[in-house]
Amino acid sequence: MAVKEAARTTRAGADRSRSGAGGGAGTSGGAGSTLTAGRAAQELELKRGEFDLAVHLGLVGADAPPGGGRPRVRREEVDRLQAMDGFPESLRDRVRTAGTAEGAALLGISSVRFSGLARIGCISPVAFYLNRYRAVVWLYLVDELAGFGAKEPELLAGRSPVGMRTMLEAGVDWRARNWRSRRIDRQLSRTEDPWARAAVQASALDAVQLAEVVDDPYERAYLARVRPEPDRPGSVSGREAMGQLMLADDPDEILWRRVNLVMELDRARERRSAPRPGGEPGSAPVPVPPRTREVLDRLPGRAAVATVAGPGLLARIGLGRRRSRDH
């Protein structure tokens, strides 16, 4: 063990020397230096997909450069993780994922039952990849699967509950929706800037939906500019799949994202206005009507929106003009 620890220390010191020597890996060799994502993954002995997942889960702290671009990792953060007990296995275990077959084997159930539990939202995917047929294969955190098995053993054996069978017969599949929700919640936790938070909410809406909610083209352009840079797969097909999966596709989910976008926009406009040609952002906050988050957070659907807020809010989220037809 002592030999292994000494070798690890020597290797880490050599890596730090190389990162400060050049090649763009870090800004300097001492405290305060930063590493590229690729270099940080190498030093943490993680595959690139594992590293991206670790950043997404908040296990590895990463900072976005002020001018945009790929996140960078502070030298101190890498040193902290390398000093953890059991490194690198302890870090790898926390980002270990399993597909349907492996996940079912871990829980001791059939793949069909595992898929059913995932479809109705009992277990939520954290990542995905495309197989050779370009079909989406969802991945689940092994730690979360173990926790679910320990907490809900009754769902793993015997006949499936009636509610579960009813949902599956109705074609319910919340895997993509839950993946989006986890992703959005994590991105929101990384920023306090109201315009960046609005941009995260806007990322779940397609161009038409977004234009219905945000009719100012300068605000839409600003949302696109401050939107956090997503981790995108390297292949063209992977990027296309990511682009599709990031968009809300259920009416209730779309409505929820619209309402949340309106609330974030209210706060953003109060802080500063979106920049316009010949002007600087932040000089003229836009007056907005008062909003009651406690009420809106309980809204289950369009009817509740109309009941609580009336046609005014429906118009603001782009649904007011269709009210009579929907009714």
Short mmCIF file of N, CA, C and O in Angstrom, two decimals, residues 142-197:
data_model
loop_
_atom_site.label_atom_id
_atom_site.label_comp_id
_atom_site.label_asym_id
_atom_site.label_seq_id
_atom_site.Cartn_x
_atom_site.Cartn_y
_atom_site.Cartn_z
N VAL A 142 -25.11 3.27 -10.67
CA VAL A 142 -25.15 2.03 -9.91
C VAL A 142 -25.48 2.32 -8.44
O VAL A 142 -26.24 1.57 -7.80
N ASP A 143 -24.92 3.39 -7.89
CA ASP A 143 -25.21 3.76 -6.50
C ASP A 143 -26.70 3.98 -6.29
O ASP A 143 -27.27 3.56 -5.27
N GLU A 144 -27.35 4.64 -7.25
CA GLU A 144 -28.78 4.92 -7.11
C GLU A 144 -29.60 3.65 -7.25
O GLU A 144 -30.63 3.49 -6.58
N LEU A 145 -29.18 2.74 -8.12
CA LEU A 145 -29.90 1.48 -8.26
C LEU A 145 -29.83 0.68 -6.96
O LEU A 145 -30.83 0.09 -6.52
N ALA A 146 -28.65 0.65 -6.33
CA ALA A 146 -28.51 -0.07 -5.06
C ALA A 146 -29.40 0.55 -3.99
O ALA A 146 -30.06 -0.16 -3.22
N GLY A 147 -29.45 1.88 -3.96
CA GLY A 147 -30.29 2.55 -2.99
C GLY A 147 -31.76 2.28 -3.22
O GLY A 147 -32.53 2.07 -2.27
N PHE A 148 -32.17 2.24 -4.49
CA PHE A 148 -33.57 1.96 -4.81
C PHE A 148 -33.93 0.54 -4.40
O PHE A 148 -35.00 0.29 -3.83
N GLY A 149 -33.05 -0.42 -4.69
CA GLY A 149 -33.33 -1.80 -4.32
C GLY A 149 -33.49 -1.99 -2.83
O GLY A 149 -34.32 -2.78 -2.37
N ALA A 150 -32.68 -1.25 -2.05
CA ALA A 150 -32.77 -1.37 -0.60
C ALA A 150 -34.01 -0.69 -0.05
O ALA A 150 -34.59 -1.13 0.95
N LYS A 151 -34.46 0.37 -0.71
CA LYS A 151 -35.59 1.16 -0.20
C LYS A 151 -36.94 0.64 -0.69
O LYS A 151 -37.95 0.78 0.01
N GLU A 152 -36.98 0.04 -1.88
CA GLU A 152 -38.25 -0.39 -2.46
C GLU A 152 -38.21 -1.87 -2.85
O GLU A 152 -38.45 -2.22 -4.01
N PRO A 153 -37.93 -2.76 -1.93
CA PRO A 153 -37.83 -4.18 -2.30
C PRO A 153 -39.14 -4.77 -2.81
O PRO A 153 -39.13 -5.73 -3.59
N GLU A 154 -40.28 -4.20 -2.37
CA GLU A 154 -41.57 -4.75 -2.81
C GLU A 154 -41.82 -4.55 -4.29
O GLU A 154 -42.66 -5.26 -4.89
N LEU A 155 -41.12 -3.60 -4.92
CA LEU A 155 -41.30 -3.38 -6.35
C LEU A 155 -40.43 -4.31 -7.19
O LEU A 155 -40.54 -4.31 -8.42
N LEU A 156 -39.58 -5.07 -6.53
CA LEU A 156 -38.67 -5.95 -7.26
C LEU A 156 -39.16 -7.39 -7.33
O LEU A 156 -38.61 -8.19 -8.09
N ALA A 157 -40.14 -7.74 -6.55
CA ALA A 157 -40.60 -9.12 -6.51
C ALA A 157 -42.12 -9.17 -6.58
O ALA A 157 -42.80 -8.21 -6.21
N GLY A 158 -42.63 -10.30 -7.03
CA GLY A 158 -44.07 -10.48 -7.09
C GLY A 158 -44.70 -9.76 -8.26
O GLY A 158 -44.03 -9.23 -9.15
N ARG A 159 -46.01 -9.71 -8.26
CA ARG A 159 -46.76 -9.09 -9.34
C ARG A 159 -46.61 -7.57 -9.27
O ARG A 159 -46.61 -6.97 -8.19
N SER A 160 -46.47 -6.94 -10.42
CA SER A 160 -46.35 -5.48 -10.47
C SER A 160 -47.61 -4.82 -9.93
O SER A 160 -48.73 -5.31 -10.16
N PRO A 161 -47.48 -3.71 -9.21
CA PRO A 161 -48.66 -3.01 -8.70
C PRO A 161 -49.59 -2.60 -9.83
O PRO A 161 -49.17 -2.37 -10.97
N VAL A 162 -50.88 -2.49 -9.51
CA VAL A 162 -51.88 -2.14 -10.52
C VAL A 162 -51.55 -0.80 -11.15
O VAL A 162 -51.67 -0.64 -12.37
N GLY A 163 -51.16 0.18 -10.33
CA GLY A 163 -50.85 1.50 -10.88
C GLY A 163 -49.73 1.45 -11.89
O GLY A 163 -49.77 2.12 -12.92
N MET A 164 -48.73 0.63 -11.62
CA MET A 164 -47.60 0.50 -12.54
C MET A 164 -48.06 -0.12 -13.85
O MET A 164 -47.70 0.35 -14.94
N ARG A 165 -48.87 -1.18 -13.77
CA ARG A 165 -49.36 -1.83 -14.99
C ARG A 165 -50.22 -0.88 -15.80
O ARG A 165 -50.14 -0.83 -17.03
N THR A 166 -51.05 -0.09 -15.13
CA THR A 166 -51.92 0.86 -15.83
C THR A 166 -51.11 1.91 -16.57
O THR A 166 -51.41 2.23 -17.73
N MET A 167 -50.08 2.43 -15.93
CA MET A 167 -49.25 3.44 -16.57
C MET A 167 -48.52 2.88 -17.79
O MET A 167 -48.45 3.51 -18.84
N LEU A 168 -47.99 1.66 -17.65
CA LEU A 168 -47.25 1.06 -18.76
C LEU A 168 -48.19 0.74 -19.92
O LEU A 168 -47.82 0.91 -21.09
N GLU A 169 -49.39 0.28 -19.61
CA GLU A 169 -50.36 0.00 -20.67
C GLU A 169 -50.77 1.26 -21.40
O GLU A 169 -51.12 1.22 -22.58
N ALA A 170 -50.71 2.41 -20.70
CA ALA A 170 -51.05 3.68 -21.33
C ALA A 170 -49.89 4.26 -22.13
O ALA A 170 -50.02 5.32 -22.75
N GLY A 171 -48.75 3.57 -22.12
CA GLY A 171 -47.61 4.03 -22.91
C GLY A 171 -46.74 5.06 -22.22
O GLY A 171 -45.96 5.77 -22.88
N VAL A 172 -46.81 5.17 -20.89
CA VAL A 172 -46.01 6.15 -20.17
C VAL A 172 -44.52 5.82 -20.31
O VAL A 172 -44.12 4.67 -20.19
N ASP A 173 -43.73 6.84 -20.59
CA ASP A 173 -42.28 6.69 -20.64
C ASP A 173 -41.65 8.01 -20.23
O ASP A 173 -41.57 8.96 -21.01
N TRP A 174 -41.22 8.09 -18.98
CA TRP A 174 -40.68 9.33 -18.41
C TRP A 174 -39.16 9.35 -18.38
O TRP A 174 -38.56 10.20 -17.72
N ARG A 175 -38.51 8.42 -19.08
CA ARG A 175 -37.05 8.37 -19.00
C ARG A 175 -36.40 9.64 -19.53
O ARG A 175 -35.55 10.23 -18.85
N ALA A 176 -36.78 10.07 -20.72
CA ALA A 176 -36.18 11.29 -21.28
C ALA A 176 -36.56 12.51 -20.44
O ALA A 176 -35.73 13.39 -20.20
N ARG A 177 -37.80 12.56 -19.99
CA ARG A 177 -38.24 13.69 -19.19
C ARG A 177 -37.46 13.78 -17.88
O ARG A 177 -37.03 14.87 -17.47
N ASN A 178 -37.27 12.66 -17.22
CA ASN A 178 -36.52 12.67 -15.96
C ASN A 178 -35.05 12.99 -16.19
O ASN A 178 -34.41 13.65 -15.36
N TRP A 179 -34.50 12.51 -17.30
CA TRP A 179 -33.12 12.86 -17.63
C TRP A 179 -32.99 14.36 -17.83
O TRP A 179 -32.04 15.00 -17.33
N ARG A 180 -33.95 14.97 -18.55
CA ARG A 180 -33.93 16.43 -18.74
C ARG A 180 -34.05 17.16 -17.42
O ARG A 180 -33.34 18.14 -17.17
N SER A 181 -34.94 16.70 -16.57
CA SER A 181 -35.17 17.38 -15.30
C SER A 181 -33.90 17.37 -14.45
O SER A 181 -33.54 18.40 -13.85
N ARG A 182 -33.23 16.23 -14.40
CA ARG A 182 -31.99 16.15 -13.63
C ARG A 182 -30.95 17.10 -14.20
O ARG A 182 -30.23 17.79 -13.46
N ARG A 183 -30.86 17.13 -15.50
CA ARG A 183 -29.86 17.97 -16.16
C ARG A 183 -30.13 19.45 -15.90
O ARG A 183 -29.23 20.23 -15.58
N ILE A 184 -31.39 19.85 -16.04
CA ILE A 184 -31.76 21.25 -15.83
C ILE A 184 -31.54 21.65 -14.37
O ILE A 184 -30.99 22.73 -14.08
N ASP A 185 -31.96 20.80 -13.45
CA ASP A 185 -31.78 21.12 -12.02
C ASP A 185 -30.30 21.29 -11.69
O ASP A 185 -29.93 22.18 -10.92
N ARG A 186 -29.46 20.44 -12.28
CA ARG A 186 -28.03 20.54 -11.99
C ARG A 186 -27.45 21.83 -12.56
O ARG A 186 -26.64 22.50 -11.92
N GLN A 187 -27.86 22.20 -13.77
CA GLN A 187 -27.37 23.43 -14.37
C GLN A 187 -27.84 24.65 -13.58
O GLN A 187 -27.08 25.62 -13.42
N LEU A 188 -29.07 24.61 -13.08
CA LEU A 188 -29.57 25.72 -12.28
C LEU A 188 -28.78 25.87 -10.98
O LEU A 188 -28.58 26.99 -10.49
N SER A 189 -28.33 24.75 -10.42
CA SER A 189 -27.59 24.81 -9.17
C SER A 189 -26.21 25.42 -9.34
O SER A 189 -25.57 25.80 -8.35
N ARG A 190 -25.74 25.55 -10.58
CA ARG A 190 -24.39 26.06 -10.82
C ARG A 190 -24.34 27.57 -11.01
O ARG A 190 -23.25 28.13 -11.10
N THR A 191 -25.47 28.23 -11.11
CA THR A 191 -25.44 29.66 -11.40
C THR A 191 -26.52 30.39 -10.63
O THR A 191 -27.61 29.86 -10.41
N GLU A 192 -26.20 31.61 -10.24
CA GLU A 192 -27.17 32.50 -9.60
C GLU A 192 -27.57 33.64 -10.54
O GLU A 192 -28.45 34.43 -10.20
N ASP A 193 -26.92 33.73 -11.70
CA ASP A 193 -27.25 34.79 -12.63
C ASP A 193 -28.64 34.56 -13.20
O ASP A 193 -28.91 33.49 -13.78
N PRO A 194 -29.55 35.53 -13.06
CA PRO A 194 -30.93 35.29 -13.49
C PRO A 194 -31.08 35.05 -14.98
O PRO A 194 -31.95 34.26 -15.40
N TRP A 195 -30.29 35.72 -15.80
CA TRP A 195 -30.39 35.49 -17.24
C TRP A 195 -29.87 34.11 -17.61
O TRP A 195 -30.43 33.44 -18.51
N ALA A 196 -28.81 33.66 -16.97
CA ALA A 196 -28.31 32.31 -17.22
C ALA A 196 -29.33 31.26 -16.78
O ALA A 196 -29.54 30.24 -17.45
N ARG A 197 -30.00 31.52 -15.66
CA ARG A 197 -31.03 30.59 -15.19
C ARG A 197 -32.21 30.57 -16.15
O ARG A 197 -32.78 29.51 -16.41
#
